[in-house]
Short mmCIF file of C-alpha atoms in Angstrom, two decimals:
data_model
loop_
_atom_site.label_atom_id
_atom_site.label_comp_id
_atom_site.label_asym_id
_atom_site.label_seq_id
_atom_site.Cartn_x
_atom_site.Cartn_y
_atom_site.Cartn_z
CA MET B 1 0.02 0.10 -0.07
CA PHE B 2 2.93 2.32 0.87
CA GLU B 3 4.40 1.64 -2.47
CA LYS B 4 1.26 2.79 -4.14
CA ILE B 5 0.88 6.07 -2.23
CA SER B 6 4.68 6.58 -2.78
CA GLN B 7 3.93 6.32 -6.60
CA PHE B 8 1.30 8.82 -6.41
CA LEU B 9 3.18 11.26 -4.31
CA VAL B 10 6.43 11.38 -6.06
CA PRO B 11 5.14 13.09 -9.26
CA ILE B 12 3.16 15.49 -7.33
CA ALA B 13 6.06 16.37 -5.41
CA GLY B 14 8.21 16.69 -8.56
CA ARG B 15 5.69 19.04 -9.95
CA LEU B 16 5.49 21.39 -7.08
CA ASN B 17 9.21 21.28 -6.81
CA ASN B 18 9.93 22.09 -10.40
CA ASN B 19 7.04 24.51 -10.76
CA ARG B 20 8.66 27.43 -12.29
CA TYR B 21 6.97 30.10 -9.99
CA LEU B 22 7.80 28.18 -6.80
CA GLN B 23 11.37 27.74 -7.75
CA VAL B 24 11.76 31.23 -8.63
CA LEU B 25 10.02 32.42 -5.30
CA ARG B 26 12.67 30.06 -3.40
CA ASP B 27 15.59 31.31 -5.12
CA ALA B 28 14.50 34.69 -4.37
CA PHE B 29 13.87 34.27 -0.72
CA MET B 30 17.52 32.72 -0.94
CA LEU B 31 18.82 35.88 -2.10
CA ALA B 32 17.52 37.69 0.98
CA PHE B 33 18.69 34.91 3.21
CA PRO B 34 22.58 36.00 3.73
CA LEU B 35 21.20 39.65 4.20
CA THR B 36 18.70 38.76 6.91
CA ILE B 37 21.48 36.74 8.70
CA PHE B 38 23.62 39.71 8.55
CA GLY B 39 20.58 41.88 10.13
CA SER B 40 19.83 39.38 12.44
CA ILE B 41 23.32 39.04 13.88
CA PHE B 42 23.24 42.70 14.92
CA VAL B 43 19.70 42.31 16.49
CA VAL B 44 20.91 39.87 18.74
CA LEU B 45 24.16 41.69 19.62
CA THR B 46 22.16 44.97 20.34
CA ASN B 47 19.59 43.08 22.29
CA LEU B 48 21.75 40.68 24.59
CA PRO B 49 20.34 40.46 28.09
CA PHE B 50 23.20 41.62 30.13
CA LEU B 51 23.80 44.96 28.10
CA ASN B 52 21.84 47.12 30.42
CA LYS B 53 24.45 45.98 33.19
CA ILE B 54 27.44 47.15 31.41
CA MET B 55 26.10 50.30 29.59
CA ASN B 56 24.15 52.86 31.16
CA ALA B 57 20.71 53.92 29.37
CA SER B 58 21.97 56.71 27.07
CA MET B 59 24.75 54.73 25.77
CA LEU B 60 22.65 51.72 25.16
CA THR B 61 20.17 53.71 23.25
CA SER B 62 22.91 55.16 21.18
CA PHE B 63 24.54 51.74 20.70
CA GLN B 64 21.12 50.18 19.66
CA SER B 65 20.32 52.97 17.19
CA HIS B 66 23.50 52.92 15.42
CA PHE B 67 23.75 49.32 14.90
CA GLY B 68 19.97 49.10 14.43
CA ILE B 69 20.43 50.27 10.75
CA ALA B 70 21.65 46.71 10.20
CA SER B 71 18.35 45.12 10.35
CA THR B 72 16.38 48.00 9.19
CA ALA B 73 18.43 48.01 5.86
CA THR B 74 18.12 44.25 5.37
CA MET B 75 15.14 42.58 6.81
CA GLY B 76 13.43 45.94 7.22
CA ILE B 77 13.07 46.40 3.57
CA MET B 78 13.10 42.60 2.58
CA SER B 79 10.47 43.21 -0.14
CA VAL B 80 13.07 44.94 -2.05
CA PHE B 81 15.29 41.99 -2.34
CA VAL B 82 12.51 39.55 -2.90
CA VAL B 83 11.12 41.72 -5.69
CA PHE B 84 14.45 42.03 -7.53
CA GLY B 85 15.11 38.36 -6.86
CA ILE B 86 11.91 37.31 -8.48
CA GLY B 87 12.26 39.53 -11.58
CA TYR B 88 15.84 38.25 -11.95
CA TYR B 89 15.37 34.69 -11.53
CA LEU B 90 12.13 34.69 -13.42
CA SER B 91 13.88 36.26 -16.52
CA LYS B 92 16.76 33.85 -16.19
CA SER B 93 14.36 30.88 -16.00
CA TYR B 94 13.05 32.28 -19.37
CA GLN B 95 16.70 32.85 -20.67
CA VAL B 96 16.05 36.74 -21.00
CA GLU B 97 18.70 39.16 -19.74
CA ALA B 98 18.06 38.73 -15.92
CA VAL B 99 19.47 41.74 -14.31
CA PHE B 100 17.19 43.94 -16.32
CA GLY B 101 14.23 41.69 -15.30
CA GLY B 102 15.30 42.29 -11.67
CA ALA B 103 15.50 46.01 -11.95
CA ILE B 104 12.20 46.44 -13.97
CA ALA B 105 10.44 44.41 -11.19
CA LEU B 106 11.97 46.76 -8.66
CA VAL B 107 10.81 49.76 -10.46
CA SER B 108 7.53 48.56 -11.13
CA PHE B 109 7.23 47.85 -7.32
CA LEU B 110 8.22 51.42 -6.71
CA LEU B 111 5.76 52.77 -9.25
CA LEU B 112 2.91 51.40 -7.28
CA THR B 113 4.36 52.62 -3.88
CA PRO B 114 3.23 55.90 -2.50
CA PHE B 115 6.04 58.37 -1.75
CA ILE B 116 4.17 59.86 0.88
CA ILE B 117 3.87 59.39 4.79
CA GLN B 118 0.63 60.37 6.39
CA PRO B 119 1.20 60.80 10.23
CA GLU B 120 -1.70 60.25 12.62
CA THR B 121 -1.71 64.04 13.31
CA GLY B 122 -0.48 66.90 11.03
CA ASP B 123 0.08 67.22 7.41
CA ALA B 124 1.40 64.38 5.09
CA ILE B 125 5.13 64.18 4.37
CA THR B 126 5.95 63.94 0.80
CA GLY B 127 8.87 62.84 -1.19
CA VAL B 128 9.64 59.84 1.24
CA ILE B 129 9.18 56.06 0.96
CA PRO B 130 7.65 54.49 3.98
CA VAL B 131 10.12 51.93 5.20
CA ASP B 132 7.22 49.55 6.22
CA ARG B 133 5.90 49.39 2.59
CA LEU B 134 9.17 47.91 1.49
CA GLY B 135 9.25 45.40 4.28
CA ALA B 136 6.67 43.19 5.59
CA LYS B 137 3.51 45.19 4.56
CA GLY B 138 4.40 45.45 0.99
CA MET B 139 5.62 41.72 0.58
CA PHE B 140 2.42 40.38 -1.26
CA LEU B 141 2.13 43.43 -3.55
CA GLY B 142 5.72 43.08 -4.30
CA MET B 143 5.66 39.30 -5.09
CA ILE B 144 2.61 39.84 -7.30
CA THR B 145 4.00 42.78 -9.09
CA ALA B 146 7.27 41.02 -9.55
CA PHE B 147 6.02 38.10 -11.16
CA LEU B 148 3.50 40.18 -13.51
CA SER B 149 6.37 42.50 -14.64
CA GLY B 150 8.61 39.71 -15.21
CA GLU B 151 6.07 37.93 -17.17
CA ILE B 152 5.32 41.19 -19.36
CA TYR B 153 8.94 41.99 -19.76
CA ARG B 154 10.16 38.50 -21.01
CA ARG B 155 7.10 38.30 -23.42
CA ILE B 156 7.95 41.40 -25.19
CA VAL B 157 11.74 40.41 -25.38
CA GLN B 158 10.81 37.15 -26.67
CA LYS B 159 8.44 38.74 -29.32
CA ASN B 160 11.59 40.47 -30.38
CA LEU B 161 10.12 43.80 -29.79
CA THR B 162 13.65 45.27 -29.38
CA ILE B 163 16.13 47.70 -30.77
CA LYS B 164 18.86 45.96 -32.48
CA MET B 165 22.22 47.48 -32.65
CA PRO B 166 24.61 47.12 -35.47
CA ALA B 167 27.65 44.76 -34.88
CA GLY B 168 30.59 46.62 -33.67
CA VAL B 169 28.59 48.35 -30.75
CA PRO B 170 29.84 47.32 -27.28
CA PRO B 171 27.91 44.55 -26.03
CA ALA B 172 26.77 46.47 -22.66
CA VAL B 173 25.52 49.25 -24.88
CA ALA B 174 23.71 46.94 -27.16
CA LYS B 175 22.14 45.10 -24.26
CA SER B 176 20.85 48.21 -22.58
CA PHE B 177 19.20 49.38 -25.77
CA ALA B 178 17.60 45.97 -26.28
CA ALA B 179 16.02 46.19 -22.76
CA LEU B 180 14.82 49.88 -23.68
CA ILE B 181 11.24 48.81 -25.33
CA PRO B 182 10.27 46.02 -23.18
CA ALA B 183 11.30 48.01 -20.10
CA PHE B 184 9.28 51.00 -21.31
CA ILE B 185 6.12 49.07 -22.06
CA THR B 186 6.32 47.18 -18.80
CA LEU B 187 6.68 50.21 -16.59
CA THR B 188 3.98 52.01 -18.41
CA VAL B 189 1.58 49.25 -17.61
CA PHE B 190 2.33 49.78 -13.92
CA LEU B 191 2.45 53.54 -14.12
CA LEU B 192 -0.93 53.48 -15.52
CA ILE B 193 -2.25 51.12 -12.97
CA ASN B 194 -0.90 53.44 -10.21
CA VAL B 195 -2.36 56.51 -11.68
CA MET B 196 -6.00 54.93 -12.15
CA VAL B 197 -6.04 53.54 -8.59
CA THR B 198 -4.86 56.71 -7.22
CA LEU B 199 -6.92 59.22 -9.26
CA PHE B 200 -10.14 57.18 -9.53
CA PHE B 201 -10.15 55.03 -6.38
CA LYS B 202 -8.22 57.46 -4.08
CA THR B 203 -6.00 54.68 -2.65
CA ASN B 204 -2.93 52.84 -3.71
CA MET B 205 -2.32 49.33 -4.61
CA HIS B 206 -0.38 48.70 -1.39
CA ASP B 207 -3.45 49.14 0.58
CA VAL B 208 -5.56 47.21 -1.91
CA ILE B 209 -3.39 44.11 -2.01
CA TYR B 210 -2.70 44.26 1.86
CA HIS B 211 -6.31 44.27 2.77
CA ALA B 212 -7.66 42.19 0.03
CA ILE B 213 -4.81 39.44 -0.22
CA GLN B 214 -2.12 39.63 2.39
CA ALA B 215 -4.01 40.31 5.77
CA PRO B 216 -6.45 37.47 5.16
CA LEU B 217 -3.67 34.82 4.00
CA VAL B 218 -1.13 35.73 6.62
CA GLY B 219 -3.79 35.65 9.19
CA LEU B 220 -4.66 32.17 8.26
CA GLY B 221 -1.22 31.17 8.22
CA SER B 222 -0.53 32.45 11.51
CA GLY B 223 -3.27 30.23 13.12
CA ILE B 224 -2.22 26.88 14.70
CA ILE B 225 -4.61 24.67 12.89
CA PRO B 226 -3.10 25.40 9.47
CA THR B 227 0.31 25.25 10.94
CA LEU B 228 -0.46 21.79 12.24
CA ILE B 229 -1.81 20.75 8.86
CA ALA B 230 1.45 21.92 7.37
CA VAL B 231 3.61 19.95 9.86
CA PHE B 232 1.31 16.92 9.25
CA PHE B 233 2.13 16.96 5.48
CA ILE B 234 5.65 17.70 6.01
CA GLN B 235 6.05 14.62 8.08
CA ILE B 236 3.95 12.46 5.78
CA LEU B 237 5.93 13.49 2.78
CA TRP B 238 9.28 12.64 4.62
CA PHE B 239 7.76 9.21 5.71
CA PHE B 240 7.45 8.55 2.09
CA GLY B 241 11.11 9.43 1.85
CA LEU B 242 10.39 12.90 0.18
CA HIS B 243 11.98 16.25 1.23
CA GLY B 244 8.81 17.59 2.71
CA GLN B 245 9.92 20.91 3.66
CA ILE B 246 11.23 21.76 0.13
CA ILE B 247 7.56 20.97 -0.92
CA ILE B 248 5.42 22.38 1.55
CA ASN B 249 7.53 25.35 2.35
CA SER B 250 7.57 26.74 -1.13
CA VAL B 251 3.98 27.33 -0.50
CA MET B 252 4.17 28.51 3.02
CA ASP B 253 7.36 30.57 2.97
CA PRO B 254 5.61 33.97 1.68
CA ILE B 255 3.26 33.87 4.55
CA TRP B 256 5.95 32.51 7.40
CA ASN B 257 8.50 35.11 5.96
CA THR B 258 5.97 38.06 6.22
CA LEU B 259 5.08 37.11 9.57
CA GLN B 260 8.84 36.99 10.65
CA VAL B 261 9.48 40.51 9.23
CA GLU B 262 6.44 41.76 11.11
CA ASN B 263 7.69 40.32 14.38
CA LEU B 264 11.09 41.67 13.96
CA SER B 265 9.96 45.20 13.05
CA ALA B 266 7.66 45.25 16.09
CA TYR B 267 10.70 43.76 18.23
CA THR B 268 13.26 46.25 16.99
CA ALA B 269 10.70 49.20 17.75
CA GLY B 270 10.28 47.82 21.31
CA LYS B 271 6.78 46.70 20.75
CA GLU B 272 5.05 43.34 21.75
CA ILE B 273 5.68 40.50 19.15
CA PRO B 274 2.50 40.08 17.17
CA HIS B 275 2.65 36.57 16.16
CA ILE B 276 3.79 33.31 17.52
CA ILE B 277 3.92 31.33 14.23
CA SER B 278 6.49 32.57 11.72
CA LYS B 279 9.36 31.23 9.71
CA PRO B 280 11.66 30.82 12.84
CA PHE B 281 9.05 29.17 14.90
CA MET B 282 8.92 26.52 11.98
CA GLU B 283 12.84 26.34 11.73
CA ILE B 284 13.60 26.23 15.37
CA TYR B 285 10.82 24.20 16.84
CA THR B 286 10.26 21.81 14.23
CA VAL B 287 13.68 21.19 12.34
CA GLY B 288 15.96 23.00 14.71
CA MET B 289 15.89 20.15 17.16
CA GLY B 290 17.98 17.55 15.49
CA GLY B 291 16.28 17.67 11.97
CA THR B 292 12.81 17.11 10.90
CA GLY B 293 10.88 15.00 13.29
CA MET B 294 13.08 15.97 16.22
CA THR B 295 15.16 12.84 15.76
CA LEU B 296 18.00 13.89 18.14
CA ALA B 297 15.68 12.60 20.94
CA ILE B 298 15.42 9.27 18.95
CA VAL B 299 19.15 9.09 18.66
CA PHE B 300 19.74 9.80 22.50
CA THR B 301 16.81 7.07 23.26
CA ILE B 302 18.42 4.56 21.08
CA LEU B 303 21.90 4.98 22.52
CA ILE B 304 20.69 4.84 26.07
CA PHE B 305 18.10 2.34 25.93
CA MET B 306 17.98 0.22 23.05
CA LYS B 307 19.94 -2.87 22.31
CA SER B 308 19.76 -3.86 18.55
CA ARG B 309 23.04 -3.61 16.86
CA GLN B 310 21.71 -2.10 13.87
CA MET B 311 19.80 0.52 15.44
CA LYS B 312 22.82 1.48 17.71
CA GLN B 313 25.14 1.89 14.69
CA VAL B 314 22.79 4.09 12.89
CA SER B 315 22.41 6.16 15.92
CA LYS B 316 26.20 6.76 16.38
CA LEU B 317 26.32 7.78 12.71
CA GLY B 318 23.40 10.04 13.19
CA LEU B 319 24.74 11.69 16.35
CA ALA B 320 27.16 14.36 14.97
CA PRO B 321 25.11 15.50 12.04
CA GLY B 322 22.02 15.40 14.25
CA ILE B 323 23.63 18.00 16.42
CA PHE B 324 23.71 20.11 13.36
CA ASN B 325 20.14 19.38 12.44
CA VAL B 326 20.90 16.97 9.59
CA ASN B 327 19.14 13.73 10.09
CA GLU B 328 19.11 11.88 6.71
CA PRO B 329 21.03 8.94 8.21
CA ILE B 330 18.24 8.36 10.65
CA ILE B 331 15.44 8.93 8.13
CA PHE B 332 17.00 6.56 5.77
CA GLY B 333 18.95 4.34 7.87
CA LEU B 334 16.77 3.61 10.84
CA PRO B 335 14.67 3.77 8.77
CA ILE B 336 11.90 5.83 9.18
CA VAL B 337 10.83 5.89 5.54
CA MET B 338 8.02 3.44 4.86
CA ASN B 339 8.41 1.97 8.04
CA PRO B 340 4.99 1.00 9.25
CA ILE B 341 5.97 0.57 13.12
CA ILE B 342 6.87 4.32 13.11
CA ILE B 343 4.47 6.22 11.23
CA VAL B 344 2.44 7.03 14.25
CA PRO B 345 5.17 8.60 16.48
CA TRP B 346 6.70 10.04 13.53
CA VAL B 347 3.74 12.14 12.47
CA LEU B 348 2.07 12.67 16.06
CA ALA B 349 5.43 13.90 18.02
CA PRO B 350 6.00 16.93 15.84
CA MET B 351 2.44 17.74 15.92
CA VAL B 352 2.16 17.56 19.62
CA VAL B 353 5.50 19.44 19.98
CA THR B 354 4.20 22.24 17.84
CA LEU B 355 0.84 22.51 19.67
CA VAL B 356 2.59 22.57 23.16
CA THR B 357 5.15 25.22 22.03
CA TYR B 358 2.29 27.36 20.50
CA LEU B 359 0.26 27.10 23.75
CA ALA B 360 3.20 27.64 26.15
CA MET B 361 3.97 30.76 24.04
CA SER B 362 0.44 32.12 23.84
CA ALA B 363 0.26 31.52 27.58
CA GLY B 364 3.38 33.68 27.98
CA LEU B 365 5.48 31.15 29.65
CA VAL B 366 7.98 31.38 26.60
CA PRO B 367 8.48 34.36 24.36
CA PRO B 368 7.68 33.95 20.56
CA PRO B 369 10.59 34.02 18.20
CA THR B 370 11.79 37.68 17.84
CA GLY B 371 12.01 37.35 13.97
CA VAL B 372 15.90 37.24 13.79
CA THR B 373 16.95 34.55 11.33
CA VAL B 374 19.00 31.84 12.85
CA PRO B 375 20.62 29.54 10.34
CA TRP B 376 18.93 26.02 10.56
CA THR B 377 22.46 24.35 11.11
CA VAL B 378 22.63 26.02 14.55
CA PRO B 379 22.35 23.58 17.42
CA LEU B 380 19.57 22.89 19.53
CA PHE B 381 19.18 24.84 22.75
CA ILE B 382 21.65 27.62 21.31
CA ASN B 383 19.04 28.16 18.27
CA GLY B 384 16.36 28.29 20.69
CA ILE B 385 17.97 31.02 22.85
CA MET B 386 18.87 32.95 19.91
CA ALA B 387 15.72 32.97 18.30
CA THR B 388 13.77 34.06 21.14
CA ASN B 389 16.47 36.13 23.08
CA SER B 390 15.43 34.25 26.16
CA ILE B 391 16.79 31.20 27.82
CA MET B 392 13.26 29.89 27.98
CA GLY B 393 13.51 29.66 24.36
CA GLY B 394 16.15 26.82 24.83
CA VAL B 395 14.33 25.30 27.81
CA MET B 396 11.32 24.85 25.70
CA GLN B 397 13.31 22.83 23.15
CA LEU B 398 14.38 20.38 26.11
CA ILE B 399 10.95 20.03 27.16
CA ASN B 400 10.01 19.36 23.63
CA LEU B 401 12.69 16.55 23.40
CA LEU B 402 11.31 15.03 26.46
CA ILE B 403 7.75 14.92 24.72
CA VAL B 404 9.17 13.28 21.51
CA PHE B 405 10.96 10.74 23.97
CA VAL B 406 7.90 9.87 25.64
CA ILE B 407 5.83 9.39 22.54
CA TRP B 408 8.55 7.41 20.69
CA PHE B 409 9.73 5.07 23.57
CA PRO B 410 6.88 2.26 23.26
CA PHE B 411 7.36 2.31 19.32
CA LEU B 412 11.26 2.17 19.40
CA LYS B 413 10.89 -0.65 22.16
CA ALA B 414 8.73 -2.69 19.68
CA MET B 415 11.15 -1.94 16.94
CA ASP B 416 14.07 -2.86 18.91
CA LYS B 417 12.52 -6.29 19.84
CA LEU B 418 12.02 -7.13 16.38
CA ASN B 419 15.52 -6.15 15.25
CA LEU B 420 16.84 -8.18 18.19
CA ALA B 421 15.15 -11.30 17.03
CA LYS B 422 16.21 -10.99 13.54
CA GLU B 423 19.82 -10.18 14.50
CA LYS B 424 19.76 -13.35 16.93
CA GLU B 425 18.28 -15.43 14.01
CA GLN B 426 21.15 -13.88 11.51
CA ALA B 427 23.73 -15.01 14.30
CA VAL B 428 22.42 -18.59 14.36
CA GLN B 429 22.29 -19.00 10.66
CA GLU B 430 25.89 -17.68 10.61
CA THR B 431 27.08 -20.18 13.13
CA ALA B 432 25.21 -22.99 11.50
CA ALA B 433 26.77 -21.94 8.19
CA GLN B 434 30.23 -22.05 9.73
CA GLN B 435 29.63 -25.26 11.28
CA ASN B 436 28.57 -26.50 7.96
CA ASP B 437 31.79 -25.28 6.60
CA ASN B 438 33.73 -27.07 9.20
CA SER B 439 32.18 -30.56 8.60
CA ILE B 440 32.66 -30.28 4.96
CA LYS B 441 36.36 -29.54 5.67
CA MET B 442 36.64 -32.35 8.01
CA MET S 1 39.89 9.52 -13.05
CA LYS S 2 35.97 9.01 -12.05
CA LYS S 3 34.05 12.02 -11.75
CA ILE S 4 30.77 11.62 -9.48
CA LEU S 5 28.42 14.31 -8.59
CA LEU S 6 25.98 13.95 -5.79
CA ALA S 7 23.00 16.47 -5.33
CA CYS S 8 20.25 16.71 -2.54
CA SER S 9 18.29 19.57 -1.40
CA SER S 10 21.26 21.94 -0.14
CA GLY S 11 24.26 19.44 -0.42
CA MET S 12 24.52 19.23 3.03
CA SER S 13 23.34 15.70 3.91
CA THR S 14 24.94 14.04 0.91
CA SER S 15 28.45 15.64 1.73
CA LEU S 16 28.54 13.21 4.43
CA LEU S 17 28.57 10.23 1.96
CA VAL S 18 30.93 12.07 -0.30
CA THR S 19 33.63 11.61 2.41
CA LYS S 20 33.06 8.08 3.03
CA MET S 21 32.81 7.30 -0.95
CA LYS S 22 36.24 9.17 -1.17
CA GLU S 23 37.61 7.00 1.53
CA TYR S 24 36.61 4.01 -0.13
CA ALA S 25 37.90 4.96 -3.57
CA GLN S 26 41.15 5.65 -1.97
CA SER S 27 41.30 2.36 0.02
CA ILE S 28 40.87 0.39 -3.40
CA GLY S 29 43.52 2.66 -4.95
CA GLU S 30 41.27 4.45 -7.36
CA GLU S 31 41.47 8.03 -8.29
CA ALA S 32 37.88 9.80 -8.10
CA GLU S 33 36.63 13.17 -7.84
CA ILE S 34 33.52 13.33 -5.86
CA TRP S 35 31.50 16.18 -4.88
CA ALA S 36 27.98 17.19 -3.49
CA VAL S 37 25.94 20.29 -4.67
CA GLY S 38 22.25 21.64 -3.91
CA GLN S 39 19.44 20.92 -6.46
CA ASP S 40 19.79 24.41 -7.82
CA LYS S 41 23.58 23.74 -8.94
CA ALA S 42 22.95 20.16 -10.05
CA LYS S 43 22.37 20.91 -13.59
CA GLU S 44 25.37 23.18 -13.95
CA ASP S 45 27.77 20.80 -12.46
CA MET S 46 26.39 17.80 -14.46
CA ARG S 47 28.61 18.54 -17.43
CA LYS S 48 31.75 17.93 -15.43
CA ALA S 49 30.47 14.54 -14.28
CA ASP S 50 30.51 10.95 -15.14
CA ALA S 51 27.66 10.01 -13.12
CA VAL S 52 25.12 11.73 -10.97
CA LEU S 53 23.64 10.38 -7.79
CA ILE S 54 20.70 12.10 -5.98
CA GLY S 55 19.50 11.77 -2.46
CA PRO S 56 16.42 9.60 -1.84
CA GLN S 57 14.57 12.66 -0.58
CA MET S 58 14.97 14.30 -3.99
CA SER S 59 13.98 11.23 -5.97
CA PHE S 60 11.24 13.26 -7.53
CA LEU S 61 14.12 15.25 -9.48
CA LYS S 62 15.30 12.29 -11.37
CA SER S 63 13.31 12.50 -14.41
CA GLU S 64 14.05 16.14 -14.81
CA LEU S 65 17.80 15.71 -14.14
CA GLN S 66 18.03 12.81 -16.40
CA LYS S 67 16.67 14.99 -19.20
CA GLU S 68 19.32 17.34 -18.75
CA ALA S 69 21.88 14.48 -18.29
CA ASP S 70 21.12 12.95 -21.70
CA GLN S 71 22.81 16.02 -23.47
CA TYR S 72 26.14 14.84 -21.66
CA ASN S 73 25.43 10.96 -22.37
CA ILE S 74 25.40 10.41 -18.48
CA GLN S 75 23.28 8.59 -16.24
CA VAL S 76 21.24 9.97 -13.07
CA GLU S 77 20.15 7.62 -10.30
CA VAL S 78 18.67 7.66 -6.85
CA ILE S 79 21.03 6.52 -4.09
CA ASP S 80 20.04 3.31 -2.43
CA MET S 81 18.06 4.34 0.40
CA MET S 82 19.90 2.01 2.94
CA ALA S 83 23.52 2.93 1.45
CA TYR S 84 22.37 6.53 1.94
CA GLY S 85 21.19 6.22 5.60
CA MET S 86 24.32 4.30 6.64
CA ALA S 87 26.50 6.42 4.86
CA ASP S 88 27.85 3.23 3.13
CA GLY S 89 30.61 4.62 0.99
CA LYS S 90 31.35 1.38 -0.88
CA LYS S 91 27.72 0.68 -1.87
CA ALA S 92 27.33 4.19 -3.08
CA TYR S 93 30.72 4.18 -4.91
CA GLU S 94 29.86 0.71 -6.78
CA GLN S 95 26.21 2.40 -7.60
CA ALA S 96 28.09 5.23 -9.18
CA LEU S 97 30.47 2.85 -11.04
CA SER S 98 27.52 0.79 -12.43
CA LEU S 99 26.21 3.90 -14.00
CA MET S 100 29.35 4.43 -15.94
CA VAL S 101 29.50 1.01 -17.28
CA ASN S 102 26.51 1.47 -19.64
CA GLN S 103 28.23 4.43 -21.51
#
């Protein structure tokens, strides 16, 4: 039966993974990744809990405001990188001049952005770009605009509506002329959209998309039920040996990343963190505990309590990578894949852990992740503390490991018994074979 | 010189196997260049390889990568699940060699 389901799942997984738009989206977020790490490190550094003991208040404020630009210039305007990235990678996937695709996407996005700030009291300030529109708030408009402008741009290029330069003109010059007509048409489309929306509807595309698409979708994604469903599917895909995150995250990442940036903006502004579920929540409390399925708990359980030689061998092999949240040895070696004994704890434990963590955070026992990006290879406990800026974030992970241990123990014990019986049988067969050998020789 | 490319989601989990495969190749005195990449770089690096192995968690990539590999007349195969899990360098190395035989 498992084989049949697997045959059904593999092509679906392939199609999702190879989907052009999802692939482009994944690459675009990867472009923002090193930048967000840079910003995150300085958020962590400027918010170390003991700083107020070694600096006086004014020094601390000055320190935080000077280094705070590191996160404002990266995660604070994350939509900029995502928009450029989508334009770039989408054009690249169609084999048209990619860097122009990126630049055109960025300008299209800016064309829809109001260059005005309306304070709650007083006159509007013109000639400025509100930072939050380039950050979390503009994320969905940015993604939609980038995909649309990329599609328009490449269609015009592929229709050959370009100015051709005679041979002998330097290639860089020729290329910029070639991009001229496609850029002009694409940008005009977005300029006209903006004129219509602002003139006739007295609003702007940012607010339209934010209220019509982003807020409902992100609100949905921040709920615990959709999150548990996502965890369920990730575990099921891995059970069939498929990389669950690559497939599920490509759909969920826009939402989870937006939630993350919203959290970080609130955190750096000294406000309460608005969301519990976000990208770091998913990374730190599902993957960041020894890999998908929190297998580090399983490795320890086997090493301490189990007797089967095969299981011990896999666990020894899986220990070092597991500390850095790589767990393919356990998934394929134990194995977890297509192992009917294990499907129940494999799916159940991460869902219980996600729920317990969520409840602990909504009860205020553990602070939610602040929105800083912690690389997923940072070991457990350390990554929990870094992500939440609280020792409780690490303690929560240890409690979670205990939960995983309790859920898994009876199943591992049953598996151990089966393996021991099998190993004993093999040993008997081997000695019997040896004796046979000896008797032949005699 | 045998050139073997391994690919998985980010090139991290297969890099473990790469080390074991290299050790095995050295132990039998064969010269081999073995390296791991993430899925986004797999197509690009393929032209330098004699055989391509992909992590079982990326098995859904096989048909797409094979299409690309046909250009270079090389084979793509999913690494045996157990060999992958146990980081069995010998088994994976032999699997890679078997892909080169048919060329």
